[in-house]
Structure formats: structure tokens, C-alpha cells
PDB file of C-alpha atoms in Angstrom:
ATOM      1  CA  ILE A   3     -14.156 -14.761 -16.706  1.00  0.00           C
ATOM      2  CA  LEU A   4     -17.127 -12.992 -18.362  1.00  0.00           C
ATOM      3  CA  GLU A   5     -16.826 -12.114 -21.983  1.00  0.00           C
ATOM      4  CA  GLY A   6     -18.848 -10.518 -24.649  1.00  0.00           C
ATOM      5  CA  ASN A   7     -21.977  -8.393 -24.852  1.00  0.00           C
ATOM      6  CA  THR A   8     -24.438 -10.913 -23.462  1.00  0.00           C
ATOM      7  CA  GLY A   9     -26.307  -8.266 -21.919  1.00  0.00           C
ATOM      8  CA  GLY A  10     -27.304  -8.265 -18.329  1.00  0.00           C
ATOM      9  CA  SER A  11     -26.545  -7.528 -14.843  1.00  0.00           C
ATOM     10  CA  TYR A  12     -24.099  -9.809 -12.957  1.00  0.00           C
ATOM     11  CA  LYS A  13     -24.190  -9.321  -9.226  1.00  0.00           C
ATOM     12  CA  THR A  14     -22.616 -11.476  -6.480  1.00  0.00           C
ATOM     13  CA  LYS A  15     -22.083 -11.406  -2.618  1.00  0.00           C
ATOM     14  CA  LEU A  16     -18.782 -12.054  -1.001  1.00  0.00           C
ATOM     15  CA  GLU A  17     -19.511 -12.397   2.722  1.00  0.00           C
ATOM     16  CA  LYS A  18     -15.844 -13.724   3.508  1.00  0.00           C
ATOM     17  CA  GLY A  19     -13.080 -14.872   1.590  1.00  0.00           C
ATOM     18  CA  LYS A  20     -11.111 -13.857  -1.748  1.00  0.00           C
ATOM     19  CA  VAL A  21     -12.363 -13.514  -5.530  1.00  0.00           C
ATOM     20  CA  LEU A  22     -10.125 -12.865  -8.465  1.00  0.00           C
ATOM     21  CA  VAL A  23     -11.834 -11.341 -11.295  1.00  0.00           C
ATOM     22  CA  ALA A  24     -11.030 -10.711 -15.088  1.00  0.00           C
ATOM     23  CA  LEU A  25     -13.911  -9.278 -17.190  1.00  0.00           C
ATOM     24  CA  SER A  26     -13.715  -8.192 -20.844  1.00  0.00           C
ATOM     25  CA  LYS A  27     -15.314  -5.114 -21.699  1.00  0.00           C
ATOM     26  CA  LEU A  28     -18.940  -5.310 -21.000  1.00  0.00           C
ATOM     27  CA  GLY A  29     -21.739  -3.886 -23.383  1.00  0.00           C
ATOM     28  CA  LYS A  30     -23.045  -0.463 -22.656  1.00  0.00           C
ATOM     29  CA  ASN A  31     -26.146  -1.596 -20.662  1.00  0.00           C
ATOM     30  CA  ASP A  32     -24.101  -4.508 -18.718  1.00  0.00           C
ATOM     31  CA  SER A  33     -23.065  -4.185 -15.236  1.00  0.00           C
ATOM     32  CA  PHE A  34     -20.883  -6.641 -12.939  1.00  0.00           C
ATOM     33  CA  SER A  35     -20.658  -6.038  -9.089  1.00  0.00           C
ATOM     34  CA  ILE A  36     -19.430  -7.725  -6.124  1.00  0.00           C
ATOM     35  CA  GLU A  37     -21.211  -6.917  -2.504  1.00  0.00           C
ATOM     36  CA  THR A  38     -19.284  -7.339   0.657  1.00  0.00           C
ATOM     37  CA  PRO A  39     -20.763  -6.294   4.022  1.00  0.00           C
ATOM     38  CA  THR A  40     -19.145  -3.184   4.125  1.00  0.00           C
ATOM     39  CA  GLY A  41     -19.629  -1.993   0.477  1.00  0.00           C
ATOM     40  CA  VAL A  42     -20.026  -2.684  -3.348  1.00  0.00           C
ATOM     41  CA  ALA A  43     -17.354  -2.859  -6.099  1.00  0.00           C
ATOM     42  CA  GLY A  44     -18.833  -2.113  -9.473  1.00  0.00           C
ATOM     43  CA  VAL A  45     -16.732  -2.794 -12.609  1.00  0.00           C
ATOM     44  CA  ARG A  46     -16.611  -2.692 -16.362  1.00  0.00           C
ATOM     45  CA  GLY A  47     -13.983  -4.457 -18.361  1.00  0.00           C
ATOM     46  CA  THR A  48     -11.192  -5.048 -15.717  1.00  0.00           C
ATOM     47  CA  SER A  49      -9.196  -7.305 -13.658  1.00  0.00           C
ATOM     48  CA  PHE A  50      -8.981  -7.249  -9.967  1.00  0.00           C
ATOM     49  CA  SER A  51      -8.836  -9.234  -6.693  1.00  0.00           C
ATOM     50  CA  ILE A  52     -11.108  -8.546  -3.744  1.00  0.00           C
ATOM     51  CA  GLU A  53     -11.094  -9.944  -0.256  1.00  0.00           C
ATOM     52  CA  SER A  54     -13.659  -9.727   2.571  1.00  0.00           C
ATOM     53  CA  GLU A  55     -13.189 -10.352   6.237  1.00  0.00           C
ATOM     54  CA  GLY A  56     -16.664  -9.459   7.132  1.00  0.00           C
ATOM     55  CA  LYS A  57     -15.618  -6.272   8.719  1.00  0.00           C
ATOM     56  CA  GLY A  58     -13.835  -4.770   6.122  1.00  0.00           C
ATOM     57  CA  ALA A  59     -12.504  -5.614   2.652  1.00  0.00           C
ATOM     58  CA  ARG A  60      -9.380  -4.976   0.430  1.00  0.00           C
ATOM     59  CA  LEU A  61      -9.722  -4.358  -3.208  1.00  0.00           C
ATOM     60  CA  ALA A  62      -6.582  -4.528  -5.651  1.00  0.00           C
ATOM     61  CA  VAL A  63      -7.422  -3.430  -9.321  1.00  0.00           C
ATOM     62  CA  LEU A  64      -4.885  -4.464 -11.982  1.00  0.00           C
ATOM     63  CA  THR A  65      -6.378  -3.182 -15.124  1.00  0.00           C
ATOM     64  CA  GLY A  66      -9.310  -0.717 -15.416  1.00  0.00           C
ATOM     65  CA  LYS A  67     -11.069   0.780 -12.744  1.00  0.00           C
ATOM     66  CA  VAL A  68     -13.364  -0.462  -9.836  1.00  0.00           C
ATOM     67  CA  GLU A  69     -15.798   2.119  -8.122  1.00  0.00           C
ATOM     68  CA  ILE A  70     -16.508   1.465  -4.384  1.00  0.00           C
ATOM     69  CA  GLU A  71     -19.253   2.523  -2.480  1.00  0.00           C
ATOM     70  CA  THR A  72     -19.389   1.763   1.219  1.00  0.00           C
ATOM     71  CA  THR A  73     -22.673   0.814   3.132  1.00  0.00           C
ATOM     72  CA  SER A  74     -22.418   4.449   4.579  1.00  0.00           C
ATOM     73  CA  GLY A  75     -22.368   5.854   0.669  1.00  0.00           C
ATOM     74  CA  GLU A  76     -18.847   6.814   0.700  1.00  0.00           C
ATOM     75  CA  LYS A  77     -17.534   6.229  -2.992  1.00  0.00           C
ATOM     76  CA  LEU A  78     -13.969   5.963  -4.075  1.00  0.00           C
ATOM     77  CA  ILE A  79     -12.669   4.814  -7.905  1.00  0.00           C
ATOM     78  CA  VAL A  80      -9.708   2.638  -7.717  1.00  0.00           C
ATOM     79  CA  ASP A  81      -7.437   2.823 -10.837  1.00  0.00           C
ATOM     80  CA  GLN A  82      -5.279   0.186 -12.329  1.00  0.00           C
ATOM     81  CA  LYS A  83      -2.320  -1.129 -10.421  1.00  0.00           C
ATOM     82  CA  THR A  84      -3.604   0.508  -6.953  1.00  0.00           C
ATOM     83  CA  GLU A  85      -5.486  -0.956  -3.992  1.00  0.00           C
ATOM     84  CA  ALA A  86      -7.531   0.298  -1.127  1.00  0.00           C
ATOM     85  CA  GLY A  87      -9.349  -0.959   1.985  1.00  0.00           C
ATOM     86  CA  PHE A  88     -12.822  -0.133   2.850  1.00  0.00           C
ATOM     87  CA  SER A  89     -15.292  -0.628   5.718  1.00  0.00           C
ATOM     88  CA  ASP A  90     -18.350   0.968   7.389  1.00  0.00           C
ATOM     89  CA  ALA A  91     -15.764   3.580   8.763  1.00  0.00           C
ATOM     90  CA  GLY A  92     -15.186   4.505   5.221  1.00  0.00           C
ATOM     91  CA  VAL A  93     -12.300   4.039   2.620  1.00  0.00           C
ATOM     92  CA  GLU A  94      -8.538   4.096   3.189  1.00  0.00           C
ATOM     93  CA  PRO A  95      -6.249   6.029   0.955  1.00  0.00           C
ATOM     94  CA  VAL A  96      -5.499   4.271  -2.530  1.00  0.00           C
ATOM     95  CA  SER A  97      -1.837   3.204  -2.710  1.00  0.00           C
ATOM     96  CA  LYS A  98       0.144   1.114  -5.282  1.00  0.00           C
ATOM     97  CA  ILE A  99      -0.398  -2.718  -5.110  1.00  0.00           C
ATOM     98  CA  ARG A 100       2.197  -4.573  -2.908  1.00  0.00           C
ATOM     99  CA  GLY A 101       2.910  -7.408  -1.046  1.00  0.00           C
ATOM    100  CA  VAL A 102      -0.128  -9.931  -0.427  1.00  0.00           C
ATOM    101  CA  SER A 103      -2.187  -8.002  -2.752  1.00  0.00           C
ATOM    102  CA  LEU A 104       0.331  -8.458  -5.421  1.00  0.00           C
ATOM    103  CA  ALA A 105       0.509 -12.037  -4.990  1.00  0.00           C
ATOM    104  CA  ASP A 106      -3.264 -12.245  -5.321  1.00  0.00           C
ATOM    105  CA  VAL A 107      -3.558 -10.474  -8.475  1.00  0.00           C
ATOM    106  CA  LYS A 108      -0.717 -12.666  -9.943  1.00  0.00           C
ATOM    107  CA  GLY A 109      -3.156 -15.463  -9.664  1.00  0.00           C
ATOM    108  CA  LEU A 110      -5.182 -14.071 -12.304  1.00  0.00           C
ATOM    109  CA  LEU A 111      -2.604 -15.421 -14.854  1.00  0.00           C
ATOM    110  CA  ALA A 112      -3.698 -19.085 -13.733  1.00  0.00           C
ATOM    111  CA  ILE A 113      -7.319 -18.347 -14.393  1.00  0.00           C
ATOM    112  CA  ASP A 114      -8.674 -21.032 -17.437  1.00  0.00           C
ATOM    113  CA  GLY A 115      -9.430 -18.853 -20.344  1.00  0.00           C
ATOM    114  CA  ILE A 116      -7.562 -15.685 -19.201  1.00  0.00           C
ATOM    115  CA  LYS A 117      -5.365 -15.886 -22.308  1.00  0.00           C
ATOM    116  CA  ASP A 118      -8.367 -15.590 -24.480  1.00  0.00           C
ATOM    117  CA  THR A 119      -9.120 -12.335 -23.185  1.00  0.00           C
ATOM    118  CA  GLY A 120      -8.146  -8.966 -24.503  1.00  0.00           C
ATOM    119  CA  GLU A 121      -6.856  -8.122 -21.008  1.00  0.00           C
ATOM    120  CA  TYR A 122      -4.196 -10.705 -20.813  1.00  0.00           C
ATOM    121  CA  ASP A 123      -1.142  -8.935 -22.230  1.00  0.00           C
ATOM    122  CA  LEU A 124      -2.062  -5.738 -20.094  1.00  0.00           C
ATOM    123  CA  ILE A 125      -2.386  -8.147 -17.017  1.00  0.00           C
ATOM    124  CA  GLN A 126       1.144  -9.531 -17.605  1.00  0.00           C
ATOM    125  CA  LYS A 127       2.535  -5.930 -18.359  1.00  0.00           C
ATOM    126  CA  ASN A 128       1.075  -4.629 -15.057  1.00  0.00           C
ATOM    127  CA  ILE A 129       2.199  -7.268 -13.097  1.00  0.00           C
ATOM    128  CA  LYS A 130       5.666  -7.097 -14.409  1.00  0.00           C
ATOM    129  CA  SER A 131       5.690  -3.477 -13.675  1.00  0.00           C
ATOM    130  CA  LEU A 132       4.303  -3.745 -10.178  1.00  0.00           C
ATOM    131  CA  GLU A 133       6.877  -6.503  -9.268  1.00  0.00           C
ATOM    132  CA  ILE A 134       9.595  -3.935 -10.384  1.00  0.00           C
ATOM    133  CA  GLU A 135       8.232  -1.171  -8.352  1.00  0.00           C
ATOM    134  CA  ASP A 136       7.584  -3.505  -5.313  1.00  0.00           C
ATOM    135  CA  LYS A 137      11.328  -4.660  -5.518  1.00  0.00           C
ATOM    136  CA  LYS A 138      12.662  -1.175  -5.732  1.00  0.00           C
ATOM    137  CA  ALA A 139      10.199   0.011  -2.916  1.00  0.00           C
ATOM    138  CA  ILE A 140      11.689  -2.981  -0.431  1.00  0.00           C
ATOM    139  CA  GLU A 141      15.026  -1.979  -1.343  1.00  0.00           C
ATOM    140  CA  LEU A 142      14.423   1.711  -0.705  1.00  0.00           C
ATOM    141  CA  GLU A 143      12.838   0.659   2.680  1.00  0.00           C
ATOM    142  CA  ASP A 144      15.858  -1.478   3.672  1.00  0.00           C
ATOM    143  CA  ALA A 145      18.218   1.359   2.506  1.00  0.00           C
ATOM    144  CA  LYS A 146      16.419   3.753   4.757  1.00  0.00           C
ATOM    145  CA  ARG A 147      16.394   1.335   7.729  1.00  0.00           C
ATOM    146  CA  GLN A 148      20.210   1.115   7.224  1.00  0.00           C
ATOM    147  CA  LEU A 149      20.679   4.683   6.960  1.00  0.00           C
ATOM    148  CA  SER A 150      18.556   5.337   9.870  1.00  0.00           C
ATOM    149  CA  THR A 151      20.354   2.892  12.034  1.00  0.00           C
ATOM    150  CA  LYS A 152      23.763   4.198  11.025  1.00  0.00           C
ATOM    151  CA  GLY A 153      22.353   7.786  11.715  1.00  0.00           C
ATOM    152  CA  LEU A 154      21.388   6.850  15.161  1.00  0.00           C
ATOM    153  CA  ASP A 155      24.798   5.533  15.862  1.00  0.00           C
ATOM    154  CA  LYS A 156      26.370   8.744  14.675  1.00  0.00           C
ATOM    155  CA  ALA A 157      23.868  10.902  16.640  1.00  0.00           C
ATOM    156  CA  THR A 158      24.449   8.811  19.808  1.00  0.00           C
ATOM    157  CA  LYS A 159      28.462   9.089  19.497  1.00  0.00           C
ATOM    158  CA  ASN A 160      27.801  13.061  18.927  1.00  0.00           C
ATOM    159  CA  VAL A 161      25.773  13.224  22.039  1.00  0.00           C
ATOM    160  CA  LYS A 162      28.446  11.236  23.837  1.00  0.00           C
ATOM    161  CA  VAL A 163      31.160  13.562  22.733  1.00  0.00           C
ATOM    162  CA  GLU A 164      29.180  16.811  23.410  1.00  0.00           C
ATOM    163  CA  SER A 165      28.592  15.404  26.804  1.00  0.00           C
ATOM    164  CA  LYS A 166      32.351  14.765  27.382  1.00  0.00           C
ATOM    165  CA  GLU A 167      32.988  18.444  25.876  1.00  0.00           C
ATOM    166  CA  GLN A 168      30.247  19.881  28.054  1.00  0.00           C
ATOM    167  CA  ILE A 169      31.784  18.258  31.136  1.00  0.00           C
ATOM    168  CA  LYS A 170      35.287  19.249  30.148  1.00  0.00           C
ATOM    169  CA  ASP A 171      34.207  22.947  29.658  1.00  0.00           C
ATOM    170  CA  ALA A 172      32.226  22.848  32.863  1.00  0.00           C
ATOM    171  CA  SER A 173      35.458  21.556  34.586  1.00  0.00           C
ATOM    172  CA  VAL A 174      37.111  24.572  33.302  1.00  0.00           C
ATOM    173  CA  GLU A 175      34.383  26.989  34.184  1.00  0.00           C
ATOM    174  CA  GLU A 176      34.179  25.489  37.542  1.00  0.00           C
ATOM    175  CA  SER A 177      37.918  26.455  38.159  1.00  0.00           C
ATOM    176  CA  THR A 178      36.930  29.962  37.001  1.00  0.00           C
ATOM    177  CA  GLY A 179      33.527  30.084  39.091  1.00  0.00           C
ATOM    178  CA  ASP A 180      31.160  30.963  36.165  1.00  0.00           C
ATOM    179  CA  PHE A 181      28.367  28.608  37.070  1.00  0.00           C
ATOM    180  CA  GLN A 182      26.247  28.322  40.226  1.00  0.00           C
ATOM    181  CA  SER A 183      24.554  24.738  39.929  1.00  0.00           C
ATOM    182  CA  ASP A 184      24.611  21.439  37.988  1.00  0.00           C
ATOM    183  CA  ASP A 185      21.775  22.619  35.777  1.00  0.00           C
ATOM    184  CA  ASP A 186      24.193  25.599  34.594  1.00  0.00           C
ATOM    185  CA  MET A 187      26.705  23.226  34.070  1.00  0.00           C
ATOM    186  CA  MET A 188      24.654  21.347  31.115  1.00  0.00           C
ATOM    187  CA  VAL A 189      23.404  24.539  29.753  1.00  0.00           C
ATOM    188  CA  LYS A 190      27.047  26.084  29.148  1.00  0.00           C
TER     189      LYS A 190
END
């Protein structure tokens, strides 16, 4: 936790691993950045997690905004309650914080002194909001999966029924001599 206007530039490197950060608003001339092998995350008063695996990194912003700049020069601003991955190949599309990243940012609440920051209430609010959204997204995915499975079963039954009807129709047509080959039987 960095608080107040101490005036200065804070830089750190993260080769591999995970860092949780909670910053109070920095002064106008202050800066804070974390450099990974594939890019730099520069921030002003915010809370976020960043994990580097050497060849790529993942940033989850809980409050505020963080600008990512990859080693190739590509830039992206990641807003609160969203996450993005980045590597030498570029940046991934921004998405809502979910799953592992949500568990990571929840770790911010355990940081000593976090309650003394002006961000604590917003951190709690955003975590609660993300937990609700994550639960709803999981329920929606489960419902889609169940619907898809039921739809597949129904489609399979329909194909079987249609095939039986085609065969029945073909048998009738065969007795009238309306088709010339097995291929014609399936078309009719």
C-alpha cells in the first residue's frame, strides 16, 4: 500500500509470480508501474492484481484504471472490474474479472492497512458485484449447456423420425416406381 503524496516515481519488476496492489490516489507528479517481461502496467490510485508467467501476464483491475504497454508498443487501458492478458504478441480483449482473477483480487482485503485507504469501501463493493456477476454467468453457462444437451437429444430424435418417414415415403414411391437410385430415395 502506497499512500499520500510522497512525491516520486515507484517502479518495480515482476519476472514471474503475482502481485496485489492497492494505491491511494497518487500526487500529480507521482507514478507507479510494474514491469513484466512482456510489458509495463502504469497506474494512479487503484487496486489490481498482476501475474506474470514470463512469456505473458494477466492484469485484473478492481478499482481505477491501469494502462498496459507491451514490449511491442501496443497500449490498452483496463478499467475497474475488468481484466486482460498481454504478451509480446499483443493484448487480449478486455473481459469482466472472473474465476481465478476474482479470487486473486479478493486477496486485497487481507492486505495490512487496506482498511485505512480511501479505496477499501469501493474494493468491497466491486468484489461483491463481481461475485454476483460471476455466479450469474456460471448459472447461465450451466443453463446453456443443459439446453444444448436437450436440444441435441431432440435434434437426434427428429433426425431419426425424419429418416424413418423418408424410408416409409421411399417405400411407397418404390412401389410406384418414382425413384431410380438409393440417392434419389434419400432426397425425396
